[in-house]
Short mmCIF file of C-alpha atoms in Angstrom, two decimals:
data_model
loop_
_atom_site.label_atom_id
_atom_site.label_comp_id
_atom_site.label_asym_id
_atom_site.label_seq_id
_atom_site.Cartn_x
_atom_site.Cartn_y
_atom_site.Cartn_z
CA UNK I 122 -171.33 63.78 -135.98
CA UNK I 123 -169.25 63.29 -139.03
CA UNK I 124 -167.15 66.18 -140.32
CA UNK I 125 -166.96 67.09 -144.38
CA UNK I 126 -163.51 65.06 -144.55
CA UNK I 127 -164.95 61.87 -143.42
CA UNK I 128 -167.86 61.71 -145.58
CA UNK I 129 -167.28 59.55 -149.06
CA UNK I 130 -166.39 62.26 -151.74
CA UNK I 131 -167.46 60.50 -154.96
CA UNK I 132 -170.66 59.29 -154.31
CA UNK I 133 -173.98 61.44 -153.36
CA UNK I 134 -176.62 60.50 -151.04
CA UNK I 135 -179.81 60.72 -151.82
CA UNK I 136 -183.09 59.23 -150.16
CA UNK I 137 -181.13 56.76 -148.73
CA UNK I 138 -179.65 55.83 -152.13
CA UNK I 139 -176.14 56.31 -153.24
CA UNK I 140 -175.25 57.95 -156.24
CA UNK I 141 -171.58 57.71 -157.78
CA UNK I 142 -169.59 60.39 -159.00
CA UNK I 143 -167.66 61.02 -162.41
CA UNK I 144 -164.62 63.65 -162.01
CA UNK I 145 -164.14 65.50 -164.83
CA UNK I 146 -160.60 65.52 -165.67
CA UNK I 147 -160.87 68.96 -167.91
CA UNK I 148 -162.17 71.12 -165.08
CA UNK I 149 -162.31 69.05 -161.48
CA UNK I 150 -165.91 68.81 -161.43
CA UNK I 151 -167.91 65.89 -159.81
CA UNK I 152 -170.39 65.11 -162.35
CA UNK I 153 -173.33 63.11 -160.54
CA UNK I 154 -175.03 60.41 -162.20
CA UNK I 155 -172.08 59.16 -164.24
CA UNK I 156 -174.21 59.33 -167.56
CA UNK I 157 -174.16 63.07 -167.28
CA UNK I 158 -169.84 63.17 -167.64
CA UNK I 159 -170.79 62.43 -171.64
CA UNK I 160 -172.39 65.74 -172.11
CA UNK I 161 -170.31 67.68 -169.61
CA UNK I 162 -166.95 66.82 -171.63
CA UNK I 163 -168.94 67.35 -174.83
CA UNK I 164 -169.65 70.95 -173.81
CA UNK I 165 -166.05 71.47 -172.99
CA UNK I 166 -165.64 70.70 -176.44
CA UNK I 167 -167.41 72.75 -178.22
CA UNK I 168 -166.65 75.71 -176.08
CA UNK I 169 -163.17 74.98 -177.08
CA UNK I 170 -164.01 74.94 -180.91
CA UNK I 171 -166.02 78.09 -180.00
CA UNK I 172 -163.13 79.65 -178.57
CA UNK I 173 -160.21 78.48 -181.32
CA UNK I 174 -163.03 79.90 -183.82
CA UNK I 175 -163.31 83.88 -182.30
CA UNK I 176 -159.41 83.58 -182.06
CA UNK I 177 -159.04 82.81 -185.52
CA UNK I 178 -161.85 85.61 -186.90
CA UNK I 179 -159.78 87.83 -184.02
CA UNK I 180 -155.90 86.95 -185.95
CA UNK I 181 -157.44 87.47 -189.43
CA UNK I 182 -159.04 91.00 -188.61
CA UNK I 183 -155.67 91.87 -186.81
CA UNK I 184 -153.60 90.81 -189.79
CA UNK I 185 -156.21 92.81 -192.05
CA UNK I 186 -154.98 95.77 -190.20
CA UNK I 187 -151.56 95.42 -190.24
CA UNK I 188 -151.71 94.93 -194.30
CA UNK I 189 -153.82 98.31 -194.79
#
């Protein structure tokens, strides 16, 4: 019997077929097929410009405030 740490991490078996893996250097994540790292990184993205966006409306509101 094999134990978790002997198994290959970066590839996924699957009906006898191996997948690879794609780690995601933003959050850790194994991304499985390899085509799917694309999107994955793309959604870090724009939650990022999401983010940077609400912080900005957030500062302006804030420095409405401070002005009145």
């Amino acid at each position: 019997m094999q134990t978790a740490l002997q198994n290959d991490t970066k590839a996924i078996s699957i009906e006898n077929k191996k997948l690879p893996a794609a780690k995601c250097a933003e959050c850790g994540a194994k991304v499985y097929p390899v085509s799917f790292l694309k999107p994955h990184l793309t959604r870090h993205r724009r939650r990022h410009e999401w983010f940077v966006m609400e912080l900005r409306k957030l500062q302006e509101t804030m420095a409405r405030m401070r002005m009145a």
